[in-house]
PDB file of C-alpha atoms in Angstrom:
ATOM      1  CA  UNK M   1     148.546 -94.481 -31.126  1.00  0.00           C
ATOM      2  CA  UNK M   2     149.011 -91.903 -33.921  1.00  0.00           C
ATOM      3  CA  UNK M   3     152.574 -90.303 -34.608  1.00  0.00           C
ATOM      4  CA  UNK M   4     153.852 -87.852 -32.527  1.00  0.00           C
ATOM      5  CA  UNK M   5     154.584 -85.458 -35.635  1.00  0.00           C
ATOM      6  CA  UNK M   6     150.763 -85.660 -36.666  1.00  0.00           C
ATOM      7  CA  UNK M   7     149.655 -84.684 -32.899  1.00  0.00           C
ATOM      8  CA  UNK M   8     152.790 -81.627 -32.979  1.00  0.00           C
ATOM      9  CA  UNK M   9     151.345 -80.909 -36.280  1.00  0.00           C
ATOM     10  CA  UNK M  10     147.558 -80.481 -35.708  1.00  0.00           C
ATOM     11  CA  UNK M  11     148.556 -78.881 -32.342  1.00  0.00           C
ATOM     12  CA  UNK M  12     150.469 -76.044 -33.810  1.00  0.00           C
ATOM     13  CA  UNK M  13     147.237 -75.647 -36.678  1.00  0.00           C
ATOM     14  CA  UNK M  14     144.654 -75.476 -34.451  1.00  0.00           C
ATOM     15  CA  UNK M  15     146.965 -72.812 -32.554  1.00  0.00           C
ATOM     16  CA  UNK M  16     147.459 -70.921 -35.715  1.00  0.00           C
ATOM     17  CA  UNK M  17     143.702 -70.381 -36.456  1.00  0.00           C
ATOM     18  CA  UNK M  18     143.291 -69.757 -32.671  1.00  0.00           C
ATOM     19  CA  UNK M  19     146.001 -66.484 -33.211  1.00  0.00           C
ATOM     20  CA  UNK M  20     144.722 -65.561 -36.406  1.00  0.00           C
ATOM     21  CA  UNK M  21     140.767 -65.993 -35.420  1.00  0.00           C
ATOM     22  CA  UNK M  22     141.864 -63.967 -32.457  1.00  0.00           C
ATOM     23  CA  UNK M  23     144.049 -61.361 -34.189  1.00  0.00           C
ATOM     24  CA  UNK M  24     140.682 -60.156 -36.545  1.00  0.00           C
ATOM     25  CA  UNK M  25     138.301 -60.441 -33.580  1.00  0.00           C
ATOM     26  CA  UNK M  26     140.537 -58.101 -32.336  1.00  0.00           C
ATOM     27  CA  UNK M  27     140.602 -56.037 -35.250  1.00  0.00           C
ATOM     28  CA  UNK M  28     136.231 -55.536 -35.146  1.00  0.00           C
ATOM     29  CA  UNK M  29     134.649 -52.969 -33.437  1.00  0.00           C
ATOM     30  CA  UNK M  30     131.199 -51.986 -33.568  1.00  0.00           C
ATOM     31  CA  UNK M  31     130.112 -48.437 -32.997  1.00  0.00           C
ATOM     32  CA  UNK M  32     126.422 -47.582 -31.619  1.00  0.00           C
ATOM     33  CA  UNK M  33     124.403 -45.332 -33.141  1.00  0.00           C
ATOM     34  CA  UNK M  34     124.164 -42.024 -31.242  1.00  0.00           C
ATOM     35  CA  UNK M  35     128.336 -41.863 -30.835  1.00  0.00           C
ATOM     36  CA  UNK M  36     131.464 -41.937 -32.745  1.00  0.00           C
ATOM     37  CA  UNK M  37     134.583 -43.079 -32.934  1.00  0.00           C
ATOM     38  CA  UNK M  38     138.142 -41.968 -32.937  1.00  0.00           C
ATOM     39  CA  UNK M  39     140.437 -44.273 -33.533  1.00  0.00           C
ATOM     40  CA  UNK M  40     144.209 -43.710 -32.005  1.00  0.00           C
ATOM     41  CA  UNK M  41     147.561 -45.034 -33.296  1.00  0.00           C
ATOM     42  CA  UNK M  42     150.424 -44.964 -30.713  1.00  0.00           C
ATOM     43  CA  UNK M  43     148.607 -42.280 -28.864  1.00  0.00           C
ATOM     44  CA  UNK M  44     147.689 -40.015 -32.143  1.00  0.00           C
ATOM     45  CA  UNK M  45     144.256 -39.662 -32.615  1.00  0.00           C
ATOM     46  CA  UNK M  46     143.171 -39.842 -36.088  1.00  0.00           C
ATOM     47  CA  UNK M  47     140.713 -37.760 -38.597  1.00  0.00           C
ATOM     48  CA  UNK M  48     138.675 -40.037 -39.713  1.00  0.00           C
ATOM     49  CA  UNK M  49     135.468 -39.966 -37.158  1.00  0.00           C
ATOM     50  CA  UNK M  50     134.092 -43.266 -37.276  1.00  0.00           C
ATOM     51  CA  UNK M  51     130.033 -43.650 -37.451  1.00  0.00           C
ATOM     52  CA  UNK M  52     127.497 -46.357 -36.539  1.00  0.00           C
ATOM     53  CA  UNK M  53     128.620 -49.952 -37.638  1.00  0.00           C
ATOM     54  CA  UNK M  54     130.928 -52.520 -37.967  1.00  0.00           C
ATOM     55  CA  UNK M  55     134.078 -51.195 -38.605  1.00  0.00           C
ATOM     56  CA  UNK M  56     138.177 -52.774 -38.534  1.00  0.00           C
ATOM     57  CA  UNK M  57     141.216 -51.320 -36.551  1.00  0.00           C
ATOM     58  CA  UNK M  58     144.939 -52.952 -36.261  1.00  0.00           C
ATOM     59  CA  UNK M  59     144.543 -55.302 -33.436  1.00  0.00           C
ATOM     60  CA  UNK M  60     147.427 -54.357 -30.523  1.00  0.00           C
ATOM     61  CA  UNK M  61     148.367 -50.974 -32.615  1.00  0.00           C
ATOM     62  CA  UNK M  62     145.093 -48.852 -32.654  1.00  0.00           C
ATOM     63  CA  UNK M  63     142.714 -48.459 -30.001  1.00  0.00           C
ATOM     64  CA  UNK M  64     138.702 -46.680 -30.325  1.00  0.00           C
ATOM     65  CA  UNK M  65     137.817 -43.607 -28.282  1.00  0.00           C
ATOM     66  CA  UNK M  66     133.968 -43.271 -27.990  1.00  0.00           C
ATOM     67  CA  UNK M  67     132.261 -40.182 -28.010  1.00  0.00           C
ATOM     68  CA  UNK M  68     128.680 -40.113 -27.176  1.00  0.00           C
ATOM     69  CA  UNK M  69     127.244 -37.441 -29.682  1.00  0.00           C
ATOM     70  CA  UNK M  70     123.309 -37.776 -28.334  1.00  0.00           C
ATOM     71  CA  UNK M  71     121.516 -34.873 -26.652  1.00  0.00           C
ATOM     72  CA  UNK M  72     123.761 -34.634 -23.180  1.00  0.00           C
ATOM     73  CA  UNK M  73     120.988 -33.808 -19.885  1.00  0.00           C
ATOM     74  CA  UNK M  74     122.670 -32.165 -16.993  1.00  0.00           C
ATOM     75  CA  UNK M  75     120.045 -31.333 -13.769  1.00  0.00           C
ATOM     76  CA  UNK M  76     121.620 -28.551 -11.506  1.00  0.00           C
ATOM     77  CA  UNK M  77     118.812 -29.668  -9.229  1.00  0.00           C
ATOM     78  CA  UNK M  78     118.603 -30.594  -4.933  1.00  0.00           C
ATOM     79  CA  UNK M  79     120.432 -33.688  -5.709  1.00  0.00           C
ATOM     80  CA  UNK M  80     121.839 -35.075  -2.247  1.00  0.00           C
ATOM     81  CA  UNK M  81     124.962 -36.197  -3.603  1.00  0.00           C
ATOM     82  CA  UNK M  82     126.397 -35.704  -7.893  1.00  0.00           C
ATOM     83  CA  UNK M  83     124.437 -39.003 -10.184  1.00  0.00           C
ATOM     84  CA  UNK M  84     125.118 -39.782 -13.119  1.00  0.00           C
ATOM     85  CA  UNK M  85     121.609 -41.172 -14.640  1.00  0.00           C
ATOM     86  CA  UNK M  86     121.533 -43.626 -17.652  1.00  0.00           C
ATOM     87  CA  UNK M  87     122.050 -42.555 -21.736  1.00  0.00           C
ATOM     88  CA  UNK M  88     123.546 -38.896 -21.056  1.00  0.00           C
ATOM     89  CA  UNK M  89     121.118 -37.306 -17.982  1.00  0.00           C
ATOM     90  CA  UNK M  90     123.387 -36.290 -15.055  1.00  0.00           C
ATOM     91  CA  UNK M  91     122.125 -34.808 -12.006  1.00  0.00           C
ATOM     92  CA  UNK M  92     124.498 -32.498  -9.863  1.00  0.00           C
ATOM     93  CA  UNK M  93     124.178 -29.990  -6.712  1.00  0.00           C
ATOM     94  CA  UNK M  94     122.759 -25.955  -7.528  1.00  0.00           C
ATOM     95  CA  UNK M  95     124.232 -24.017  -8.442  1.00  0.00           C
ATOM     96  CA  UNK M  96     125.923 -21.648  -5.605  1.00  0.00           C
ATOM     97  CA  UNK M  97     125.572 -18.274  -6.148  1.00  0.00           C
ATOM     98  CA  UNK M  98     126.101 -14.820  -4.547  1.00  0.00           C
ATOM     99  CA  UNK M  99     123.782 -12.147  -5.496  1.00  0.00           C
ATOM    100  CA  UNK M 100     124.856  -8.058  -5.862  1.00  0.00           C
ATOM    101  CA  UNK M 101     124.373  -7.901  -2.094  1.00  0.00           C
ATOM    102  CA  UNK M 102     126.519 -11.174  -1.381  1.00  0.00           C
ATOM    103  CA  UNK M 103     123.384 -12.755  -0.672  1.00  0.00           C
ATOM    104  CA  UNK M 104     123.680 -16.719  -1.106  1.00  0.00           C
ATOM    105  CA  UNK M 105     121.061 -18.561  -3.423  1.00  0.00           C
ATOM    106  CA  UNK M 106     120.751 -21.563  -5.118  1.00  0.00           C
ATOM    107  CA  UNK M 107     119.945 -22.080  -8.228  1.00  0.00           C
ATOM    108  CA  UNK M 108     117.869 -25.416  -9.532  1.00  0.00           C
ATOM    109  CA  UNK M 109     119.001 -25.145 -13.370  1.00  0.00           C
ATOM    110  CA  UNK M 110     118.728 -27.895 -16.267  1.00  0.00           C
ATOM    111  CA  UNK M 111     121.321 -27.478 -19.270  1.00  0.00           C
ATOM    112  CA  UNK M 112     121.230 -29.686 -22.609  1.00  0.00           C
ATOM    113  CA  UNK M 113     123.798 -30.036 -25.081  1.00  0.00           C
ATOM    114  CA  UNK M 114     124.993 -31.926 -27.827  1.00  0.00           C
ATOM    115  CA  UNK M 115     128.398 -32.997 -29.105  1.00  0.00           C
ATOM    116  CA  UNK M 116     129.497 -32.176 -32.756  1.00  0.00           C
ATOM    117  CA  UNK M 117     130.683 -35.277 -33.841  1.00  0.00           C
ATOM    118  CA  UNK M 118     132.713 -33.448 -36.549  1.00  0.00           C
ATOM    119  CA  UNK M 119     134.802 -32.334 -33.617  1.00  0.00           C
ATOM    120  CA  UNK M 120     134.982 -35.633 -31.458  1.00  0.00           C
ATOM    121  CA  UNK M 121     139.073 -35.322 -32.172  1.00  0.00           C
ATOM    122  CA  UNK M 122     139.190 -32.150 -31.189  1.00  0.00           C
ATOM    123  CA  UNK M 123     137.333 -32.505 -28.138  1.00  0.00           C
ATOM    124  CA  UNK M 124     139.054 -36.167 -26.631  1.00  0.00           C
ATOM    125  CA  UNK M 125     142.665 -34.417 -27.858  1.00  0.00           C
ATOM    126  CA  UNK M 126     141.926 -30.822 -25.887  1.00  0.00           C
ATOM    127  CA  UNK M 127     139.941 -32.546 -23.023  1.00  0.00           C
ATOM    128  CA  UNK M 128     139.564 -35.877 -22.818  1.00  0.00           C
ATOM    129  CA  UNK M 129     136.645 -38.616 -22.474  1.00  0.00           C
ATOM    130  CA  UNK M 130     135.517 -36.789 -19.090  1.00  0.00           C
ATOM    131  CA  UNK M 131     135.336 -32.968 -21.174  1.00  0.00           C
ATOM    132  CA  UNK M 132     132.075 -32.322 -19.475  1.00  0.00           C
ATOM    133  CA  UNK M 133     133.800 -32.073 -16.092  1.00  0.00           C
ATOM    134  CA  UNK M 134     137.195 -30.143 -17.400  1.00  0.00           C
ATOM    135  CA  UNK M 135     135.105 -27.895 -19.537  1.00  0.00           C
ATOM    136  CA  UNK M 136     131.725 -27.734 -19.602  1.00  0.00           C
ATOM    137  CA  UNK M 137     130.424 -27.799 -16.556  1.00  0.00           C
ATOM    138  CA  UNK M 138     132.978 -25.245 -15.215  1.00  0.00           C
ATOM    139  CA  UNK M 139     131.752 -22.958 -17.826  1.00  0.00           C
ATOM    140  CA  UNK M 140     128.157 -23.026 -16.983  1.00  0.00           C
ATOM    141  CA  UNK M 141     128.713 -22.653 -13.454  1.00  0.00           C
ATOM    142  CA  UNK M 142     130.713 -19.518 -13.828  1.00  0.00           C
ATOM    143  CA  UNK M 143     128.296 -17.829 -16.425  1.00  0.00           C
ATOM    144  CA  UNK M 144     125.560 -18.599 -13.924  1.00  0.00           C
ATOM    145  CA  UNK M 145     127.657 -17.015 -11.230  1.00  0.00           C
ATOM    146  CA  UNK M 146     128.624 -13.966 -13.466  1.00  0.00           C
ATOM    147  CA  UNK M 147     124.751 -13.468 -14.548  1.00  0.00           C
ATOM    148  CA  UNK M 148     123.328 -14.097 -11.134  1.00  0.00           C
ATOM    149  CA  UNK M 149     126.108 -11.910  -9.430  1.00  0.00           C
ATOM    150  CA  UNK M 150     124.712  -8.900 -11.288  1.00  0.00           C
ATOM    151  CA  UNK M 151     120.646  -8.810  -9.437  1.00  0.00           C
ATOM    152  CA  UNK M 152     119.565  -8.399  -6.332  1.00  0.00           C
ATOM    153  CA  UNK M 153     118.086 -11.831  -5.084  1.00  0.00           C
ATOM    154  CA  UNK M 154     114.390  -9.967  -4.484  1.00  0.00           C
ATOM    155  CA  UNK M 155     114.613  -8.864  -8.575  1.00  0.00           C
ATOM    156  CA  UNK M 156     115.774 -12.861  -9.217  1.00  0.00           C
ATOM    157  CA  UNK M 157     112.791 -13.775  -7.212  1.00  0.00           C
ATOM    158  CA  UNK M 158     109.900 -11.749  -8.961  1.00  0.00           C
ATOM    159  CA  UNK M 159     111.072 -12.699 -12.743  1.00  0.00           C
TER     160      UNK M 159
END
């Protein structure tokens, strides 16, 4: 039987690599091509806007924020119920609109966008991961509505 201080010993090595082989696993991230990443301290988001690859963060101090800077595909089509599709194609409800005569229609629309990945700490800071429902999509439902609002629904039908 070997000596207790040898077995107390190698215990407490292999439990040191075990911390530190956790601590820089920890510390690796990988960003996919196609979105970025913003990497917050204590809740403050930083400048740097991390690209594709392998890159290091402070394990239990920073956190990554991914922002998916591909072409974005949002269907304003007869969708029963709101889907959100695979790699950035959404499908939602018409849009609701009134015409000049209070008329209702629906309109079938399909809107693409893309991200500036410049401004991925301006966007998660002012809006958050979910920006396309607190901004976006609000906007482009209520320039529909303004535009729409302004024709009669025959004149909306012959164009």
């Amino acid at each position: 039987m070997k000596n207790p201080k040898t077995i107390i010993r190698i215990t407490t090595v292999i439990f040191g690599l075990y911390l530190i082989l956790s601590t820089i696993y920890k510390g690796m991230y990988i960003i996919q091509s196609g979105t970025v990443g913003v990497l917050v301290t204590f809740g403050k988001f930083s400048d740097d806007i991390k690209g594709a690859g392998l890159h290091f963060k402070m394990p239990f101090v920073q956190e990554v924020k991914i922002v998916d800077v591909k072409l974005q595909t949002v269907n304003y089509t007869g969708a029963k119920k709101d889907v959100q599709y695979s790699d950035g194609v959404i499908g939602l409800h018409p849009i609701a609109v009134l015409d000049s005569k209070s008329l209702p229609i629906d309109i079938d629309l399909t809107v693409q966008y893309v991200p500036i990945a410049e401004q991925a700490k301006q966007i998660l800071a002012d809006y958050g991961v979910n920006y396309f429902e607190k901004y976006i999509n609000p906007v482009i439902r209520n320039l529909v509505r303004d535009v729409i609002g302004k024709y009669h629904s025959e004149e909306i039908a012959l164009k």
